[in-house]
Amino acid sequence: WETHRAAHVMASYDEEPADWGSTHREGWKSVAERPFVAGTFVWTGFDYHGEPTPFEWPSAGSYFGIMDLCGFPKMAFYLHRAQWVDDVPLLDLMPHWNWPGREGQAVKVMALTNVESVRLMLNGGLIGEQKVDRYTMPSWQVPYAPGRLEAIGYRGGREVARSVVETTGAAVALRITPDRRAMAADGEDVQPYTIDAVDARGRHVPTANLDVTFALSGGAIIGLGNGDPVSHEAEQGNRRRLFNGLAQVIVRAGGGGAGTVKLSASAAGLRPAISNVRRLATPARPFVAPARMTLTVQDWRQSPAATARPSPDIVLADNDMNSWLYVRAGEIQPPQGSGRWTVLRAKLTPHRGTRERGGTIVFKDLVGRGEIWIDGKRAATKPDFAAATLRVAFPPGPGERIVTLLLESDGTVASGLGGLVFVED
């Protein structure tokens, strides 16, 4: 709730937008005050890995989502809910009320609500009352004192909603909350579990940042998270740190009939938690026999046109999103510029059979003459300009592979990928 740029921390009060955007409140006001605008699209609903605006490494994810990387709601979630819902009175208080060492110092408190007015109380004493502007939302500077912060919402002079945040005790136990109480025993059903720390009264402790270890039977842990955009912890395994009191485990139920999916969580100094979810017997999914394995290579990058044969080793920077076109196999794009040569490049990770034994990459209706390079080695040439299907041996090898085409047009018809491209095992 305080910005510390050196630590890559941004406050959640919706006051510091990206330099190319606006705050959530300003953005919605611009739409809502214009009745001829049909709706809005918020970038972004979920935080995501990459583009850690306004930071760089070690930040590893975005900051401006309505929800974080785990789908845990942030301030903007309650803000938009209060702005977009009319028929049910809503009232949420931000932030939490655990600020040890800041007694007497002002803390900004926001009420996110769709009521007409809000009265704010601290430990039974009146802080103030404000009419609600649903674009900006009521806020107060409240001298911090531990205890109970309570907001009361009114419509037509009548109380219609309350929201409370309290100073909690120290964390004494972990808690596990599954999204559902039953899962299908098909080896495919997946659900998230929320892990949090609670005090002696069972209240969520929003300042707990503890290492947690997990154990599971009856399924598999396939993902871990905590919503921290600066975290570099492994997202698979059996350990994750609570971030502001929360973590998430993604579990896939096992097959083999009815049973129990049992997840346990433990942390030093806290009571462990156990969750038992029913695993229900599920009929086998109908299926057809598998066809021959093929990997479609659909997405390519196309260089600007060149007047002379370019090098197959030409480098495109990872952060270059603009100088090379994004093209799809089967859609020939006209050249950028007056030259007759273009480079087409794709990155792919072949199926296991191709990685181990090799395979064949097939170019349907390839237009133009030129060369096919795989991982920096020339694999084939095409001597004619006319469209033709080309089959090229694809060598075995691990990991991501790079396919590069050097194509020359005849000056009348653009060269390119006239049909599908795929790798056969």
Coordinates of C-alpha atoms in Angstrom, one line a residue:
W1 CA 0.0 0.0 0.0
E2 CA 3.1 2.2 -0.3
T3 CA 5.2 2.7 -3.4
H4 CA 8.9 1.7 -3.0
R5 CA 10.3 1.9 -6.4
A6 CA 13.8 0.7 -5.4
A7 CA 12.1 -2.5 -4.1
H8 CA 9.8 -2.7 -7.2
V9 CA 6.7 -2.2 -5.1
M10 CA 3.7 -0.2 -6.3
A11 CA 0.9 1.1 -4.0
S12 CA -2.6 -0.2 -4.7
Y13 CA -4.5 3.1 -4.4
D14 CA -4.9 3.5 -8.2
E15 CA -2.8 6.7 -8.4
E16 CA 0.2 5.7 -10.5
P17 CA -0.8 4.5 -14.0
A18 CA 1.5 3.3 -16.8
D19 CA 2.8 6.2 -18.8
W20 CA 0.8 5.0 -21.8
G21 CA -2.5 4.5 -19.9
S22 CA -4.7 5.8 -17.2
T23 CA -5.8 4.8 -13.8
H24 CA -8.7 2.4 -13.4
R25 CA -10.9 5.2 -12.1
E26 CA -10.0 7.7 -14.9
G27 CA -10.4 5.0 -17.5
W28 CA -13.9 4.1 -16.4
K29 CA -15.0 7.7 -16.0
S30 CA -14.0 8.4 -19.6
V31 CA -16.3 5.6 -20.7
A32 CA -19.2 6.0 -18.3
E33 CA -19.7 9.7 -19.0
R34 CA -20.0 9.1 -22.7
P35 CA -23.3 7.2 -23.4
F36 CA -22.4 6.6 -27.0
V37 CA -19.5 4.4 -25.9
A38 CA -20.7 0.8 -25.9
G39 CA -18.4 -0.6 -23.2
T40 CA -14.8 -0.9 -22.1
F41 CA -11.8 -3.3 -22.2
V42 CA -9.5 -3.1 -19.2
W43 CA -5.8 -4.0 -19.7
T44 CA -5.6 -6.1 -17.8
G45 CA -8.0 -8.3 -15.9
F46 CA -5.2 -10.7 -14.8
D47 CA -1.6 -9.9 -14.1
Y48 CA 0.7 -11.9 -16.3
H49 CA 4.3 -12.9 -16.7
G50 CA 6.3 -10.3 -18.6
E51 CA 6.0 -6.6 -19.3
P52 CA 6.6 -5.5 -15.6
T53 CA 5.7 -1.9 -16.3
P54 CA 7.2 0.4 -15.0
F55 CA 10.1 -1.8 -13.9
E56 CA 12.5 -4.3 -15.4
W57 CA 14.3 -7.3 -14.0
P58 CA 14.0 -8.7 -11.3
S59 CA 10.3 -7.9 -11.7
A60 CA 8.9 -10.7 -13.7
G61 CA 5.2 -9.8 -14.1
S62 CA 2.7 -7.0 -14.7
Y63 CA 1.4 -4.8 -11.9
F64 CA -1.8 -3.3 -13.2
G65 CA -4.2 -6.2 -13.3
I66 CA -7.6 -6.3 -11.6
M67 CA -6.5 -9.6 -10.2
D68 CA -3.0 -10.9 -9.6
L69 CA -1.2 -13.8 -11.2
C70 CA -3.2 -16.3 -9.1
G71 CA -6.6 -14.6 -9.6
F72 CA -6.6 -13.1 -6.1
P73 CA -8.5 -9.9 -6.2
K74 CA -6.7 -6.6 -5.8
M75 CA -8.0 -3.1 -5.0
A76 CA -9.1 -2.6 -8.6
F77 CA -11.4 -5.7 -8.4
Y78 CA -13.5 -4.2 -5.6
L79 CA -13.3 -0.8 -7.4
H80 CA -14.8 -2.0 -10.6
R81 CA -17.3 -4.3 -8.9
A82 CA -18.6 -1.2 -7.0
Q83 CA -18.7 0.8 -10.3
W84 CA -20.4 -1.9 -12.4
V85 CA -23.0 -3.4 -10.0
D86 CA -26.1 -1.4 -9.2
D87 CA -28.7 -3.8 -7.9
V88 CA -26.9 -5.1 -4.8
P89 CA -25.3 -2.8 -2.2
L90 CA -21.5 -3.3 -2.0
L91 CA -19.0 -1.9 0.4
D92 CA -15.3 -2.9 0.8
L93 CA -12.6 -1.2 2.9
M94 CA -9.0 -0.9 1.8
P95 CA -6.3 -1.5 3.0
H96 CA -5.9 -4.1 5.8
W97 CA -5.4 -2.8 9.3
N98 CA -2.1 -4.3 10.5
W99 CA 0.4 -1.5 10.7
P100 CA 2.6 -2.1 13.8
G101 CA 5.0 0.7 14.5
R102 CA 2.9 3.3 12.7
E103 CA 0.7 4.2 15.6
G104 CA -0.5 7.8 15.2
Q105 CA 0.6 8.0 11.6
A106 CA -1.9 8.7 8.8
V107 CA -3.0 5.7 6.7
K108 CA -5.1 6.3 3.6
V109 CA -8.4 4.4 3.8
M110 CA -10.7 3.9 0.8
A111 CA -14.3 2.7 0.7
L112 CA -15.1 1.0 -2.6
T113 CA -18.9 1.1 -2.8
N114 CA -22.0 1.7 -4.8
V115 CA -24.1 3.2 -1.9
E116 CA -24.9 6.9 -1.5
S117 CA -22.9 7.8 1.6
V118 CA -20.4 6.1 3.9
R119 CA -19.6 6.6 7.6
L120 CA -16.2 5.5 8.8
M121 CA -15.6 4.4 12.4
L122 CA -12.4 3.4 14.2
N123 CA -12.8 1.5 17.5
G124 CA -16.3 3.0 17.8
G125 CA -15.3 6.6 17.2
L126 CA -16.4 8.5 14.2
I127 CA -13.7 9.4 11.7
G128 CA -16.0 11.0 9.2
E129 CA -18.9 10.6 6.7
Q130 CA -18.7 11.3 2.9
K131 CA -21.1 11.2 0.0
V132 CA -20.0 8.7 -2.6
D133 CA -18.5 9.6 -6.0
R134 CA -18.4 6.2 -7.7
Y135 CA -15.7 7.4 -10.0
T136 CA -13.2 8.5 -7.3
M137 CA -14.6 6.7 -4.2
P138 CA -14.5 8.1 -0.7
S139 CA -11.2 8.2 1.2
W140 CA -9.8 9.4 4.5
Q141 CA -6.5 9.9 6.1
V142 CA -6.8 7.9 9.4
P143 CA -4.3 8.1 12.2
Y144 CA -3.4 4.5 12.8
A145 CA -4.5 2.8 16.0
P146 CA -4.9 -1.0 16.3
G147 CA -8.4 -2.3 16.5
R148 CA -11.5 -2.3 14.4
L149 CA -12.1 -0.1 11.3
E150 CA -15.7 -0.2 10.2
A151 CA -17.5 1.4 7.3
I152 CA -21.3 1.8 7.2
G153 CA -23.1 2.4 3.9
Y154 CA -26.4 4.2 3.5
R155 CA -29.0 4.6 0.8
G156 CA -31.9 7.0 1.4
G157 CA -30.7 7.5 4.9
R158 CA -31.0 3.8 5.7
E159 CA -28.1 1.4 6.4
V160 CA -27.6 -1.1 3.6
A161 CA -24.1 -2.4 3.9
R162 CA -21.1 -2.8 6.3
S163 CA -17.5 -3.6 5.9
V164 CA -14.9 -4.3 8.6
V165 CA -11.2 -4.7 8.7
E166 CA -9.5 -5.6 12.0
T167 CA -6.0 -5.7 13.4
T168 CA -5.2 -9.4 13.6
G169 CA -3.0 -11.3 15.9
A170 CA 0.1 -13.1 14.9
A171 CA -0.3 -16.0 12.5
V172 CA -0.7 -19.3 14.4
A173 CA -2.0 -21.7 11.7
L174 CA -2.4 -22.4 8.0
R175 CA -5.7 -22.8 6.2
I176 CA -6.5 -24.5 2.9
T177 CA -9.5 -23.6 0.9
P178 CA -10.2 -25.7 -2.2
D179 CA -12.2 -24.2 -5.0
R180 CA -14.5 -27.3 -5.0
R181 CA -15.2 -30.1 -2.6
A182 CA -15.2 -32.8 -5.3
M183 CA -13.0 -33.7 -8.3
A184 CA -13.4 -36.1 -11.2
A185 CA -11.1 -39.2 -11.0
D186 CA -10.2 -38.9 -14.7
G187 CA -6.6 -37.7 -14.4
E188 CA -7.5 -34.4 -16.0
D189 CA -9.7 -32.5 -13.6
V190 CA -7.8 -29.5 -12.1
Q191 CA -8.6 -26.9 -9.4
P192 CA -6.9 -24.2 -7.4
Y193 CA -6.4 -24.3 -3.6
T194 CA -5.9 -21.1 -1.7
I195 CA -3.4 -21.2 1.2
D196 CA -3.4 -18.6 3.8
A197 CA -2.3 -17.9 7.4
V198 CA -4.8 -17.2 10.2
D199 CA -4.5 -15.9 13.7
A200 CA -5.9 -17.5 16.9
R201 CA -9.4 -16.3 16.0
G202 CA -9.3 -17.7 12.5
R203 CA -8.8 -14.3 10.8
H204 CA -6.7 -14.0 7.7
V205 CA -3.3 -12.4 8.5
P206 CA -2.5 -10.2 5.5
T207 CA 1.1 -9.5 6.5
A208 CA 2.2 -13.2 6.8
N209 CA 5.1 -14.0 4.5
L210 CA 6.1 -17.5 5.3
D211 CA 7.7 -20.5 3.5
V212 CA 5.1 -23.2 3.1
T213 CA 5.8 -26.9 2.2
F214 CA 3.0 -29.0 0.6
A215 CA 2.4 -32.7 0.3
L216 CA -0.3 -34.4 -1.8
S217 CA -1.8 -37.8 -2.3
G218 CA -4.5 -38.8 -4.8
G219 CA -3.3 -36.5 -7.5
A220 CA -0.4 -34.2 -8.5
I221 CA 0.7 -30.6 -7.8
I222 CA 1.0 -29.1 -11.2
G223 CA 1.5 -25.4 -10.3
L224 CA 2.4 -23.0 -7.5
G225 CA 2.0 -19.3 -7.1
N226 CA 1.5 -16.4 -4.8
G227 CA 0.8 -13.3 -7.0
D228 CA 4.1 -11.6 -6.3
P229 CA 5.4 -10.0 -9.5
V230 CA 8.9 -10.0 -8.2
S231 CA 9.0 -13.6 -7.2
H232 CA 11.4 -16.0 -8.9
E233 CA 10.4 -19.1 -7.0
A234 CA 9.7 -22.3 -8.9
E235 CA 6.1 -22.6 -10.0
Q236 CA 6.3 -26.4 -9.8
G237 CA 7.4 -28.5 -6.8
N238 CA 6.2 -28.6 -3.2
R239 CA 7.3 -25.2 -1.7
R240 CA 6.0 -21.7 -2.0
R241 CA 6.2 -18.5 0.1
L242 CA 3.1 -16.8 1.2
F243 CA 2.9 -13.3 -0.3
N244 CA 0.8 -10.9 1.8
G245 CA -0.6 -13.9 3.5
L246 CA -1.6 -15.9 0.4
A247 CA -0.4 -18.6 -1.9
Q248 CA -2.0 -20.9 -4.4
V249 CA -1.6 -24.6 -5.3
I250 CA -2.9 -26.0 -8.6
V251 CA -3.9 -29.7 -8.2
R252 CA -4.8 -32.3 -10.8
A253 CA -6.8 -35.2 -9.5
G254 CA -5.5 -38.7 -10.2
G255 CA -7.3 -41.4 -12.2
G256 CA -8.1 -44.9 -11.0
G257 CA -11.5 -44.6 -9.5
A258 CA -13.1 -43.1 -6.4
G259 CA -10.9 -41.9 -3.5
T260 CA -9.6 -38.8 -1.8
V261 CA -7.3 -35.9 -2.9
K262 CA -5.4 -35.0 0.3
L263 CA -3.4 -31.8 0.4
S264 CA -1.4 -30.8 3.5
A265 CA 0.5 -27.6 4.1
S266 CA 3.1 -26.9 6.8
A267 CA 5.2 -23.9 7.9
A268 CA 7.7 -23.5 10.7
G269 CA 6.0 -22.4 13.9
L270 CA 2.4 -22.7 12.6
R271 CA -0.2 -25.5 12.9
P272 CA -0.4 -27.4 9.7
A273 CA -3.5 -27.6 7.5
I274 CA -5.1 -30.6 5.7
S275 CA -7.7 -30.6 3.0
N276 CA -9.6 -33.7 1.9
V277 CA -11.5 -33.5 -1.4
R278 CA -13.6 -36.3 -2.8
R279 CA -12.4 -37.9 -6.0
L280 CA -15.4 -39.2 -7.8
A281 CA -15.3 -42.2 -10.2
T282 CA -15.7 -40.9 -13.7
P283 CA -16.6 -42.8 -17.0
A284 CA -13.7 -43.0 -19.4
R285 CA -13.7 -40.3 -22.0
P286 CA -14.7 -41.5 -25.5
F287 CA -11.9 -41.3 -27.9
V288 CA -10.7 -42.3 -31.4
A289 CA -7.4 -43.9 -32.3
P290 CA -4.6 -41.4 -32.6
A291 CA -3.5 -40.2 -36.0
R292 CA 0.1 -39.8 -37.1
M293 CA 1.7 -37.1 -35.0
T294 CA 2.2 -33.8 -36.7
L295 CA 3.1 -30.4 -35.4
T296 CA 1.7 -27.4 -37.3
V297 CA 4.1 -24.5 -37.6
Q298 CA 1.7 -21.7 -38.0
D299 CA 3.3 -18.5 -36.7
W300 CA 6.3 -17.0 -38.5
R301 CA 8.2 -13.7 -38.6
Q302 CA 9.0 -12.1 -41.9
S303 CA 11.9 -9.7 -42.4
P304 CA 11.8 -6.5 -44.5
A305 CA 12.7 -7.1 -48.2
A306 CA 16.4 -7.1 -49.2
T307 CA 18.0 -6.5 -52.6
A308 CA 20.7 -9.1 -52.0
R309 CA 20.6 -12.6 -50.4
P310 CA 20.5 -12.0 -46.7
S311 CA 22.4 -14.1 -44.1
P312 CA 20.4 -16.9 -42.5
D313 CA 22.0 -15.9 -39.2
I314 CA 20.4 -12.5 -39.2
V315 CA 19.4 -11.7 -35.6
L316 CA 16.0 -10.5 -34.4
A317 CA 16.1 -9.1 -30.9
D318 CA 13.7 -10.8 -28.4
N319 CA 12.1 -7.4 -27.6
D320 CA 11.7 -6.4 -31.3
M321 CA 7.9 -6.6 -31.9
N322 CA 7.7 -4.3 -34.9
S323 CA 10.4 -4.5 -37.5
W324 CA 9.5 -8.0 -38.7
L325 CA 6.0 -8.9 -39.7
Y326 CA 4.0 -11.5 -37.9
V327 CA 2.7 -13.9 -40.6
R328 CA 0.8 -17.2 -40.6
A329 CA 1.5 -20.1 -42.9
G330 CA -1.0 -20.1 -45.8
E331 CA -1.2 -16.3 -45.9
I332 CA 1.5 -14.8 -48.2
Q333 CA 2.2 -11.2 -47.2
P334 CA 3.6 -8.6 -49.7
P335 CA 7.2 -7.7 -49.1
Q336 CA 8.2 -4.7 -47.0
G337 CA 10.3 -2.7 -49.4
S338 CA 11.5 -3.0 -52.9
G339 CA 13.9 -6.0 -52.7
R340 CA 13.2 -9.5 -53.9
W341 CA 14.7 -11.4 -50.9
T342 CA 12.9 -12.0 -47.6
V343 CA 13.7 -14.1 -44.5
L344 CA 11.0 -16.1 -42.8
R345 CA 11.7 -17.6 -39.4
A346 CA 9.8 -19.8 -36.9
K347 CA 10.7 -21.3 -33.5
L348 CA 9.2 -24.6 -32.5
T349 CA 9.6 -27.4 -30.0
P350 CA 9.0 -30.7 -31.8
H351 CA 7.1 -33.7 -30.4
R352 CA 9.2 -36.2 -28.5
G353 CA 9.3 -38.6 -31.4
T354 CA 10.9 -36.0 -33.6
R355 CA 13.2 -34.9 -30.9
E356 CA 14.5 -38.5 -30.4
R357 CA 14.4 -39.9 -34.0
G358 CA 14.0 -36.9 -36.3
G359 CA 11.2 -36.4 -38.8
T360 CA 10.1 -34.4 -41.8
I361 CA 9.1 -30.8 -42.2
V362 CA 6.6 -30.3 -45.0
F363 CA 6.1 -26.9 -46.7
K364 CA 2.8 -26.9 -48.8
D365 CA 2.7 -24.5 -51.7
L366 CA 6.0 -22.8 -51.0
V367 CA 6.4 -19.8 -53.4
G368 CA 9.8 -18.5 -54.5
R369 CA 13.2 -20.1 -54.8
G370 CA 15.7 -20.2 -52.0
E371 CA 17.0 -22.2 -49.0
I372 CA 15.7 -23.9 -45.9
W373 CA 17.9 -23.7 -42.8
I374 CA 17.4 -25.6 -39.5
D375 CA 19.3 -24.6 -36.4
G376 CA 21.8 -22.7 -38.5
K377 CA 22.5 -25.5 -41.0
R378 CA 21.3 -25.5 -44.6
A379 CA 18.9 -28.4 -44.9
A380 CA 17.5 -28.0 -48.5
T381 CA 17.2 -25.7 -51.5
K382 CA 14.3 -24.9 -53.7
P383 CA 15.5 -24.0 -57.3
D384 CA 12.2 -22.8 -58.8
F385 CA 10.0 -19.8 -58.2
A386 CA 6.7 -21.6 -58.8
A387 CA 4.7 -22.8 -55.8
A388 CA 5.6 -26.4 -54.8
T389 CA 5.4 -28.7 -51.9
L390 CA 8.8 -29.3 -50.3
R391 CA 9.6 -32.1 -47.9
V392 CA 12.8 -31.7 -45.8
A393 CA 14.5 -34.0 -43.4
F394 CA 14.2 -32.6 -39.8
P395 CA 17.1 -33.8 -37.7
P396 CA 16.7 -35.0 -34.1
G397 CA 17.6 -32.8 -31.2
P398 CA 16.4 -31.4 -27.9
G399 CA 14.6 -28.3 -27.0
E400 CA 13.5 -25.3 -29.1
R401 CA 14.5 -25.4 -32.8
I402 CA 14.8 -22.6 -35.3
V403 CA 13.7 -22.9 -38.9
T404 CA 14.8 -20.1 -41.3
L405 CA 13.8 -19.6 -45.0
L406 CA 15.6 -17.4 -47.4
L407 CA 13.2 -16.8 -50.3
E408 CA 13.6 -14.9 -53.5
S409 CA 10.6 -13.8 -55.6
D410 CA 10.6 -13.6 -59.4
G411 CA 9.6 -9.9 -59.1
T412 CA 6.0 -10.4 -60.2
V413 CA 4.6 -12.7 -57.5
A414 CA 5.4 -12.4 -53.8
S415 CA 7.3 -15.3 -52.2
G416 CA 6.1 -16.9 -49.0
L417 CA 4.2 -19.7 -47.3
G418 CA 1.3 -20.4 -49.6
G419 CA 0.1 -23.4 -47.6
L420 CA 0.5 -25.2 -44.3
V421 CA 3.8 -26.0 -42.7
F422 CA 4.0 -29.0 -40.4
V423 CA 6.5 -31.5 -38.9
E424 CA 5.8 -35.2 -39.1
D425 CA 7.3 -37.7 -36.7

